mmCIF file of C-alpha atoms and ligand atoms in Angstrom:
data_model
loop_
_atom_site.group_PDB
_atom_site.id
_atom_site.type_symbol
_atom_site.label_atom_id
_atom_site.label_comp_id
_atom_site.label_asym_id
_atom_site.label_seq_id
_atom_site.Cartn_x
_atom_site.Cartn_y
_atom_site.Cartn_z
ATOM 1 C CA MET A 1 -17.142 18.959 -40.135
ATOM 2 C CA THR A 2 -15.379 15.629 -39.424
ATOM 3 C CA ARG A 3 -13.625 13.715 -42.184
ATOM 4 C CA ARG A 4 -15.197 10.406 -43.075
ATOM 5 C CA ILE A 5 -13.316 7.325 -41.852
ATOM 6 C CA ASN A 6 -12.851 4.798 -44.636
ATOM 7 C CA LYS A 7 -9.858 2.783 -43.456
ATOM 8 C CA ALA A 8 -9.379 0.281 -40.657
ATOM 9 C CA VAL A 9 -6.070 -1.229 -39.583
ATOM 10 C CA PHE A 10 -5.996 -4.762 -38.180
ATOM 11 C CA PRO A 11 -2.708 -5.634 -36.440
ATOM 12 C CA VAL A 12 -2.551 -9.403 -36.953
ATOM 13 C CA ALA A 13 1.143 -10.227 -36.840
ATOM 14 C CA GLY A 14 1.139 -11.467 -33.204
ATOM 15 C CA LEU A 15 2.356 -14.959 -32.336
ATOM 16 C CA GLY A 16 -0.616 -16.114 -30.287
ATOM 17 C CA THR A 17 1.383 -17.606 -27.440
ATOM 18 C CA ARG A 18 -1.666 -17.567 -25.133
ATOM 19 C CA THR A 19 -3.505 -19.996 -27.412
ATOM 20 C CA LEU A 20 -0.703 -22.500 -28.026
ATOM 21 C CA PRO A 21 -0.579 -25.258 -29.127
ATOM 22 C CA ALA A 22 -3.752 -24.477 -31.162
ATOM 23 C CA THR A 23 -1.915 -21.617 -32.855
ATOM 24 C CA LYS A 24 1.377 -23.376 -33.549
ATOM 25 C CA ALA A 25 0.721 -23.472 -37.299
ATOM 26 C CA LEU A 26 -2.632 -21.650 -37.468
ATOM 27 C CA ALA A 27 -2.899 -17.859 -37.201
ATOM 28 C CA LYS A 28 -4.776 -17.089 -33.962
ATOM 29 C CA GLU A 29 -7.091 -14.759 -35.868
ATOM 30 C CA MET A 30 -8.221 -17.758 -37.943
ATOM 31 C CA LEU A 31 -9.509 -19.723 -34.938
ATOM 32 C CA THR A 32 -13.172 -20.365 -35.595
ATOM 33 C CA LEU A 33 -15.815 -18.575 -33.630
ATOM 34 C CA VAL A 34 -18.877 -20.725 -34.392
ATOM 35 C CA ASP A 35 -18.983 -20.487 -38.207
ATOM 36 C CA ARG A 36 -16.340 -17.954 -39.206
ATOM 37 C CA PRO A 37 -12.853 -16.992 -38.095
ATOM 38 C CA VAL A 38 -12.368 -14.470 -35.300
ATOM 39 C CA ILE A 39 -10.880 -11.960 -37.779
ATOM 40 C CA GLN A 40 -14.041 -12.040 -39.874
ATOM 41 C CA HIS A 41 -16.132 -10.988 -36.861
ATOM 42 C CA ALA A 42 -13.798 -7.992 -36.381
ATOM 43 C CA VAL A 43 -13.957 -7.145 -40.093
ATOM 44 C CA GLU A 44 -17.773 -7.311 -40.016
ATOM 45 C CA GLU A 45 -17.744 -4.832 -37.129
ATOM 46 C CA ALA A 46 -15.567 -2.476 -39.192
ATOM 47 C CA LEU A 47 -17.914 -2.799 -42.185
ATOM 48 C CA SER A 48 -20.909 -2.049 -39.935
ATOM 49 C CA ALA A 49 -19.292 1.305 -39.161
ATOM 50 C CA GLY A 50 -18.847 2.248 -42.831
ATOM 51 C CA ILE A 51 -15.248 1.125 -43.357
ATOM 52 C CA THR A 52 -14.440 0.414 -47.011
ATOM 53 C CA GLU A 53 -10.685 -0.298 -46.869
ATOM 54 C CA LEU A 54 -9.228 -3.051 -44.711
ATOM 55 C CA ILE A 55 -5.514 -2.947 -43.941
ATOM 56 C CA PHE A 56 -3.998 -6.071 -42.409
ATOM 57 C CA VAL A 57 -0.616 -5.663 -40.742
ATOM 58 C CA THR A 58 0.529 -9.211 -40.873
ATOM 59 C CA ALA A 59 3.487 -11.581 -40.692
ATOM 60 C CA GLU A 60 5.088 -13.569 -43.503
ATOM 61 C CA SER A 61 3.788 -16.789 -41.940
ATOM 62 C CA LYS A 62 0.172 -15.617 -41.875
ATOM 63 C CA GLN A 63 -0.698 -15.916 -45.554
ATOM 64 C CA ILE A 64 -3.906 -17.664 -44.515
ATOM 65 C CA ILE A 65 -5.468 -14.380 -43.306
ATOM 66 C CA ARG A 66 -4.856 -12.740 -46.686
ATOM 67 C CA ASP A 67 -6.276 -15.819 -48.415
ATOM 68 C CA HIS A 68 -9.475 -15.641 -46.381
ATOM 69 C CA PHE A 69 -10.178 -12.150 -47.705
ATOM 70 C CA ARG A 70 -9.318 -12.961 -51.317
ATOM 71 C CA PRO A 71 -11.593 -14.588 -53.892
ATOM 72 C CA ASN A 72 -11.323 -18.380 -54.034
ATOM 73 C CA ARG A 73 -12.347 -18.959 -57.669
ATOM 74 C CA LYS A 74 -12.015 -22.738 -57.545
ATOM 75 C CA LEU A 75 -14.319 -23.000 -54.540
ATOM 76 C CA GLU A 76 -16.771 -20.531 -56.092
ATOM 77 C CA GLN A 77 -16.918 -22.515 -59.346
ATOM 78 C CA GLU A 78 -17.465 -25.750 -57.467
ATOM 79 C CA LEU A 79 -20.267 -24.295 -55.289
ATOM 80 C CA ALA A 80 -21.909 -22.853 -58.426
ATOM 81 C CA ARG A 81 -21.641 -26.231 -60.189
ATOM 82 C CA ARG A 82 -23.328 -27.940 -57.232
ATOM 83 C CA GLY A 83 -26.096 -25.307 -57.129
ATOM 84 C CA LYS A 84 -25.158 -24.179 -53.619
ATOM 85 C CA GLN A 85 -26.233 -20.604 -54.252
ATOM 86 C CA GLU A 86 -26.537 -19.424 -50.655
ATOM 87 C CA LEU A 87 -23.106 -20.725 -49.661
ATOM 88 C CA LEU A 88 -21.641 -19.235 -52.831
ATOM 89 C CA GLU A 89 -23.005 -15.791 -51.984
ATOM 90 C CA ARG A 90 -21.575 -16.018 -48.459
ATOM 91 C CA VAL A 91 -18.148 -17.025 -49.708
ATOM 92 C CA LYS A 92 -18.118 -14.396 -52.470
ATOM 93 C CA ASN A 93 -19.044 -11.653 -50.030
ATOM 94 C CA ILE A 94 -15.882 -11.954 -47.948
ATOM 95 C CA PRO A 95 -15.339 -9.054 -48.200
ATOM 96 C CA PRO A 96 -18.459 -7.565 -49.810
ATOM 97 C CA PRO A 97 -18.189 -5.828 -53.196
ATOM 98 C CA GLY A 98 -16.703 -2.352 -52.979
ATOM 99 C CA VAL A 99 -14.475 -3.192 -50.012
ATOM 100 C CA ALA A 100 -10.735 -3.173 -50.686
ATOM 101 C CA CYS A 101 -8.164 -5.265 -48.790
ATOM 102 C CA HIS A 102 -4.497 -4.436 -48.435
ATOM 103 C CA ASP A 103 -1.769 -6.012 -46.447
ATOM 104 C CA VAL A 104 1.611 -5.015 -45.230
ATOM 105 C CA ILE A 105 4.169 -7.233 -43.529
ATOM 106 C CA GLN A 106 5.443 -6.260 -40.096
ATOM 107 C CA GLN A 107 9.002 -7.480 -40.517
ATOM 108 C CA GLU A 108 9.888 -7.555 -36.819
ATOM 109 C CA PRO A 109 7.714 -8.041 -33.717
ATOM 110 C CA LEU A 110 8.344 -4.572 -32.322
ATOM 111 C CA GLY A 111 4.948 -4.039 -30.724
ATOM 112 C CA LEU A 112 1.478 -2.675 -31.400
ATOM 113 C CA GLY A 113 2.641 0.893 -32.027
ATOM 114 C CA HIS A 114 5.117 -0.368 -34.611
ATOM 115 C CA ALA A 115 2.384 -2.494 -36.251
ATOM 116 C CA VAL A 116 0.140 0.568 -36.682
ATOM 117 C CA LEU A 117 3.096 2.561 -38.017
ATOM 118 C CA CYS A 118 3.671 -0.145 -40.654
ATOM 119 C CA ALA A 119 0.289 0.869 -42.133
ATOM 120 C CA ARG A 120 1.306 4.522 -42.488
ATOM 121 C CA ALA A 121 1.743 4.572 -46.276
ATOM 122 C CA LEU A 122 -1.561 2.744 -46.807
ATOM 123 C CA VAL A 123 -3.467 4.980 -44.372
ATOM 124 C CA GLY A 124 -2.014 8.226 -45.762
ATOM 125 C CA ASP A 125 -3.066 11.525 -44.252
ATOM 126 C CA GLU A 126 -6.521 10.385 -43.123
ATOM 127 C CA PRO A 127 -8.296 9.602 -39.864
ATOM 128 C CA PHE A 128 -8.574 5.829 -39.405
ATOM 129 C CA ALA A 129 -9.729 3.058 -37.085
ATOM 130 C CA VAL A 130 -7.664 0.318 -35.431
ATOM 131 C CA LEU A 131 -9.300 -2.959 -34.381
ATOM 132 C CA LEU A 132 -7.475 -5.670 -32.425
ATOM 133 C CA PRO A 133 -9.325 -8.856 -33.375
ATOM 134 C CA ASP A 134 -8.500 -10.568 -30.062
ATOM 135 C CA ASP A 135 -11.068 -8.261 -28.477
ATOM 136 C CA LEU A 136 -14.542 -8.946 -29.785
ATOM 137 C CA VAL A 137 -17.482 -6.895 -28.603
ATOM 138 C CA HIS A 138 -21.073 -7.938 -29.053
ATOM 139 C CA HIS A 139 -23.986 -5.537 -28.991
ATOM 140 C CA PRO A 140 -27.322 -6.571 -30.504
ATOM 141 C CA GLU A 141 -27.907 -3.271 -32.318
ATOM 142 C CA THR A 142 -24.974 -0.869 -32.353
ATOM 143 C CA THR A 143 -21.480 -2.274 -32.690
ATOM 144 C CA CYS A 144 -18.620 -0.906 -30.606
ATOM 145 C CA LEU A 145 -17.046 0.850 -33.611
ATOM 146 C CA GLN A 146 -20.411 2.396 -34.557
ATOM 147 C CA GLN A 147 -20.688 3.760 -31.004
ATOM 148 C CA MET A 148 -17.160 5.163 -31.284
ATOM 149 C CA MET A 149 -17.927 6.771 -34.656
ATOM 150 C CA GLU A 150 -20.716 8.738 -32.950
ATOM 151 C CA VAL A 151 -18.241 10.122 -30.421
ATOM 152 C CA TYR A 152 -15.778 10.887 -33.242
ATOM 153 C CA ARG A 153 -18.407 12.794 -35.240
ATOM 154 C CA ASP A 154 -19.465 14.770 -32.130
ATOM 155 C CA ARG A 155 -15.941 15.667 -31.045
ATOM 156 C CA ASN A 156 -13.848 15.536 -34.211
ATOM 157 C CA SER A 157 -11.075 13.937 -32.116
ATOM 158 C CA SER A 158 -9.399 10.606 -31.588
ATOM 159 C CA VAL A 159 -11.501 8.127 -29.601
ATOM 160 C CA VAL A 160 -10.463 5.119 -27.528
ATOM 161 C CA ALA A 161 -12.860 2.390 -26.324
ATOM 162 C CA VAL A 162 -12.645 1.711 -22.585
ATOM 163 C CA GLU A 163 -14.204 -0.627 -20.070
ATOM 164 C CA ASN A 164 -13.963 -1.014 -16.310
ATOM 165 C CA VAL A 165 -11.945 -4.039 -15.199
ATOM 166 C CA ALA A 166 -11.110 -5.561 -11.817
ATOM 167 C CA ARG A 167 -8.109 -3.840 -10.210
ATOM 168 C CA GLU A 168 -6.086 -7.076 -10.213
ATOM 169 C CA GLN A 169 -6.412 -7.149 -14.019
ATOM 170 C CA VAL A 170 -5.109 -3.645 -14.798
ATOM 171 C CA SER A 171 -1.611 -4.922 -15.573
ATOM 172 C CA ARG A 172 -2.978 -6.534 -18.786
ATOM 173 C CA TYR A 173 -4.177 -3.263 -20.322
ATOM 174 C CA GLY A 174 -3.551 0.359 -21.152
ATOM 175 C CA ILE A 175 -5.181 2.226 -18.257
ATOM 176 C CA VAL A 176 -6.578 5.752 -18.544
ATOM 177 C CA GLU A 177 -7.195 8.648 -16.226
ATOM 178 C CA THR A 178 -10.246 10.691 -17.200
ATOM 179 C CA ALA A 179 -11.107 14.376 -17.225
ATOM 180 C CA ALA A 180 -14.659 15.693 -17.483
ATOM 181 C CA ALA A 181 -15.582 17.311 -20.779
ATOM 182 C CA PRO A 182 -18.657 19.394 -21.751
ATOM 183 C CA ASP A 183 -22.005 17.535 -22.078
ATOM 184 C CA GLY A 184 -20.966 14.734 -19.725
ATOM 185 C CA ALA A 185 -18.450 13.303 -22.210
ATOM 186 C CA LYS A 186 -15.175 11.871 -20.939
ATOM 187 C CA ARG A 187 -11.812 13.014 -22.132
ATOM 188 C CA MET A 188 -8.558 11.189 -21.546
ATOM 189 C CA LYS A 189 -6.246 12.943 -19.119
ATOM 190 C CA SER A 190 -3.436 10.401 -19.088
ATOM 191 C CA ILE A 191 -2.713 6.831 -20.154
ATOM 192 C CA VAL A 192 -0.219 4.247 -18.961
ATOM 193 C CA GLU A 193 0.582 0.812 -20.391
ATOM 194 C CA LYS A 194 0.075 -2.196 -18.120
ATOM 195 C CA PRO A 195 0.607 -0.551 -14.708
ATOM 196 C CA VAL A 196 0.897 -2.607 -11.534
ATOM 197 C CA PRO A 197 -2.412 -2.395 -9.601
ATOM 198 C CA GLU A 198 -0.967 -0.074 -6.912
ATOM 199 C CA ASP A 199 0.125 2.489 -9.525
ATOM 200 C CA ALA A 200 -2.915 2.391 -11.809
ATOM 201 C CA PRO A 201 -4.623 5.799 -12.104
ATOM 202 C CA SER A 202 -8.019 4.036 -12.422
ATOM 203 C CA THR A 203 -9.525 0.720 -13.451
ATOM 204 C CA LEU A 204 -10.666 2.013 -16.841
ATOM 205 C CA ALA A 205 -8.952 -0.206 -19.410
ATOM 206 C CA VAL A 206 -8.408 0.351 -23.119
ATOM 207 C CA VAL A 207 -9.916 -2.420 -25.208
ATOM 208 C CA GLY A 208 -8.765 -3.054 -28.740
ATOM 209 C CA ARG A 209 -10.707 -0.341 -30.607
ATOM 210 C CA TYR A 210 -9.290 3.054 -31.539
ATOM 211 C CA ILE A 211 -10.126 5.918 -33.890
ATOM 212 C CA PHE A 212 -7.213 8.222 -34.666
ATOM 213 C CA THR A 213 -6.753 11.569 -36.321
ATOM 214 C CA PRO A 214 -3.771 11.614 -38.731
ATOM 215 C CA SER A 215 -1.602 13.208 -35.973
ATOM 216 C CA ILE A 216 -0.875 9.796 -34.431
ATOM 217 C CA MET A 217 1.409 8.560 -37.246
ATOM 218 C CA PRO A 218 4.210 11.157 -36.909
ATOM 219 C CA LEU A 219 4.100 10.589 -33.142
ATOM 220 C CA LEU A 220 4.498 6.845 -33.593
ATOM 221 C CA GLU A 221 7.494 7.546 -35.780
ATOM 222 C CA THR A 222 9.325 9.118 -32.824
ATOM 223 C CA THR A 223 7.966 6.898 -30.024
ATOM 224 C CA PRO A 224 10.878 5.154 -28.304
ATOM 225 C CA ARG A 225 10.618 1.567 -27.123
ATOM 226 C CA GLY A 226 8.621 1.349 -23.889
ATOM 227 C CA ALA A 227 7.071 -1.459 -21.827
ATOM 228 C CA GLY A 228 8.362 -4.892 -22.894
ATOM 229 C CA ASN A 229 11.001 -3.138 -25.044
ATOM 230 C CA GLU A 230 8.285 -2.604 -27.683
ATOM 231 C CA ILE A 231 6.986 0.493 -29.465
ATOM 232 C CA GLN A 232 3.736 0.994 -27.591
ATOM 233 C CA LEU A 233 0.633 2.543 -29.112
ATOM 234 C CA THR A 234 -0.189 3.708 -25.582
ATOM 235 C CA ASP A 235 2.969 5.875 -25.486
ATOM 236 C CA ALA A 236 2.048 7.531 -28.797
ATOM 237 C CA ILE A 237 -1.458 8.225 -27.431
ATOM 238 C CA ALA A 238 0.151 9.810 -24.357
ATOM 239 C CA ALA A 239 2.149 12.053 -26.726
ATOM 240 C CA LEU A 240 -1.019 12.837 -28.719
ATOM 241 C CA LEU A 241 -2.598 14.159 -25.495
ATOM 242 C CA GLY A 242 -0.008 16.945 -25.535
ATOM 243 C CA LYS A 243 -1.357 18.144 -28.921
ATOM 244 C CA GLU A 244 -5.032 17.203 -29.171
ATOM 245 C CA ASP A 245 -7.994 16.028 -27.116
ATOM 246 C CA VAL A 246 -8.626 12.287 -27.011
ATOM 247 C CA TYR A 247 -12.128 11.131 -26.064
ATOM 248 C CA LEU A 248 -13.245 7.925 -24.392
ATOM 249 C CA CYS A 249 -16.096 5.698 -25.457
ATOM 250 C CA GLU A 250 -17.448 3.623 -22.580
ATOM 251 C CA PHE A 251 -19.162 1.325 -25.024
ATOM 252 C CA GLN A 252 -22.310 -0.707 -24.444
ATOM 253 C CA GLY A 253 -21.906 -4.414 -25.126
ATOM 254 C CA ARG A 254 -20.162 -7.542 -23.996
ATOM 255 C CA ARG A 255 -16.452 -7.962 -24.626
ATOM 256 C CA TYR A 256 -14.673 -11.279 -25.127
ATOM 257 C CA ASP A 257 -10.921 -11.801 -25.001
ATOM 258 C CA CYS A 258 -10.506 -14.283 -27.845
ATOM 259 C CA GLY A 259 -6.724 -14.198 -27.408
ATOM 260 C CA SER A 260 -7.018 -16.455 -24.334
ATOM 261 C CA ILE A 261 -8.409 -19.984 -24.299
ATOM 262 C CA LEU A 262 -10.974 -19.193 -21.586
ATOM 263 C CA GLY A 263 -12.208 -16.010 -23.280
ATOM 264 C CA TYR A 264 -12.332 -17.791 -26.622
ATOM 265 C CA MET A 265 -14.415 -20.652 -25.180
ATOM 266 C CA LYS A 266 -16.850 -18.212 -23.533
ATOM 267 C CA ALA A 267 -17.197 -16.365 -26.831
ATOM 268 C CA ASN A 268 -17.852 -19.610 -28.702
ATOM 269 C CA VAL A 269 -20.619 -20.621 -26.320
ATOM 270 C CA GLU A 270 -22.311 -17.219 -26.313
ATOM 271 C CA TYR A 271 -22.002 -16.566 -30.064
ATOM 272 C CA ALA A 272 -23.387 -20.062 -30.669
ATOM 273 C CA LEU A 273 -26.375 -19.331 -28.406
ATOM 274 C CA ARG A 274 -27.102 -16.192 -30.446
ATOM 275 C CA HIS A 275 -26.553 -17.844 -33.823
ATOM 276 C CA GLU A 276 -29.560 -17.640 -36.132
ATOM 277 C CA THR A 277 -29.590 -21.247 -37.276
ATOM 278 C CA ILE A 278 -28.070 -23.289 -34.436
ATOM 279 C CA GLY A 279 -28.796 -20.956 -31.462
ATOM 280 C CA SER A 280 -32.038 -22.419 -30.217
ATOM 281 C CA GLU A 281 -30.979 -26.080 -30.558
ATOM 282 C CA PHE A 282 -27.641 -25.301 -28.924
ATOM 283 C CA GLY A 283 -29.496 -23.589 -26.051
ATOM 284 C CA THR A 284 -31.611 -26.706 -25.461
ATOM 285 C CA TYR A 285 -28.459 -28.841 -25.543
ATOM 286 C CA LEU A 286 -26.769 -26.596 -22.961
ATOM 287 C CA ASP A 287 -29.828 -26.628 -20.689
ATOM 288 C CA ASP A 288 -29.824 -30.442 -20.786
ATOM 289 C CA LEU A 289 -26.115 -30.602 -20.181
ATOM 290 C CA VAL A 290 -26.268 -28.224 -17.210
ATOM 291 C CA SER A 291 -29.114 -30.134 -15.590
ATOM 292 C CA LYS A 292 -27.251 -33.438 -16.082
ATOM 293 C CA LEU A 293 -24.133 -31.906 -14.490
ATOM 294 C CA ARG A 294 -26.214 -30.680 -11.533
ATOM 295 C CA ASP A 295 -27.717 -34.152 -10.896
HETATM 296 C C1 G1P B 301 -2.806 -4.054 -26.254
HETATM 297 C C2 G1P B 301 -2.513 -2.614 -25.824
HETATM 298 C C3 G1P B 301 -3.200 -2.313 -24.495
HETATM 299 C C4 G1P B 301 -4.684 -2.600 -24.616
HETATM 300 C C5 G1P B 301 -4.913 -4.047 -25.074
HETATM 301 C C6 G1P B 301 -6.382 -4.301 -25.343
HETATM 302 O O1 G1P B 301 -2.150 -4.929 -25.363
HETATM 303 O O2 G1P B 301 -1.118 -2.428 -25.738
HETATM 304 O O3 G1P B 301 -3.009 -0.951 -24.156
HETATM 305 O O4 G1P B 301 -5.319 -2.373 -23.365
HETATM 306 O O5 G1P B 301 -4.199 -4.312 -26.295
HETATM 307 O O6 G1P B 301 -6.604 -5.654 -25.630
HETATM 308 P P1 G1P B 301 -1.877 -6.492 -25.718
HETATM 309 O O7 G1P B 301 -3.182 -7.195 -25.454
HETATM 310 O O8 G1P B 301 -1.487 -6.521 -27.156
HETATM 311 O O9 G1P B 301 -0.803 -6.921 -24.785
#
């Protein structure tokens, strides 16, 4: 019997150097993807998978993220006064009733592993999910975290989302080596952070979605600084492999790297095309634009 996963950790303390100058004063997670900030898309994915507690590991300067997930009474009163019921409901439901938000400040930028460790007291002795909002995954029916939850329930083990990337891109990711497991599932055999292409054990890259058993936290506690002189989550996962199985989820869906300008622009165009109110008009506009550019 697997334990239910209620909590999701969102490491959001990063500087956002790849999106400067847009993110000089604005938290990169608050960049707008069509009609809501990037972080809200990631939170909605977590909620789709049954998460009821959101834990933001944030920086002192990123108050705006906490504000987005807190009630804004003044705005609510004003929308109610103007009779804007639909907008009011949308604003009030960030997050929906019954979902709790917590935040903890990561005092120093010591890496992703350190960020997850900062959430230790809030996570407690429970399995939990980690979502890096820079990586957004779209699937029309089953979100990436929902797909991972299925693997978790089947295997009662930690699960990491992976995707094949071009060999010249492996140095941007954690790269895994796989081992076959019963029923065609894939287990992780080894993992290395940002290898050079010649040394990469495969081209299977970790994207920013993880489910962990409680064993990861004590391992993070003793993980020394690794690549980039930071405490790497990848190194703690490598240590976890010595104690427990870790499974891979080769998810279905399209991933966008919203932490880079190009990835963010692609995501904006494609999320806009799928959007329920503006999608069809935006599609016509794009068709016209493309044919004009071709002429
Ligand atoms: C982090 C992880 C890396 C993972 C990547 C996914 O790297 O350290 O293992 O593949 O997220 O986006 P970062 O993008 O923070 O450099």
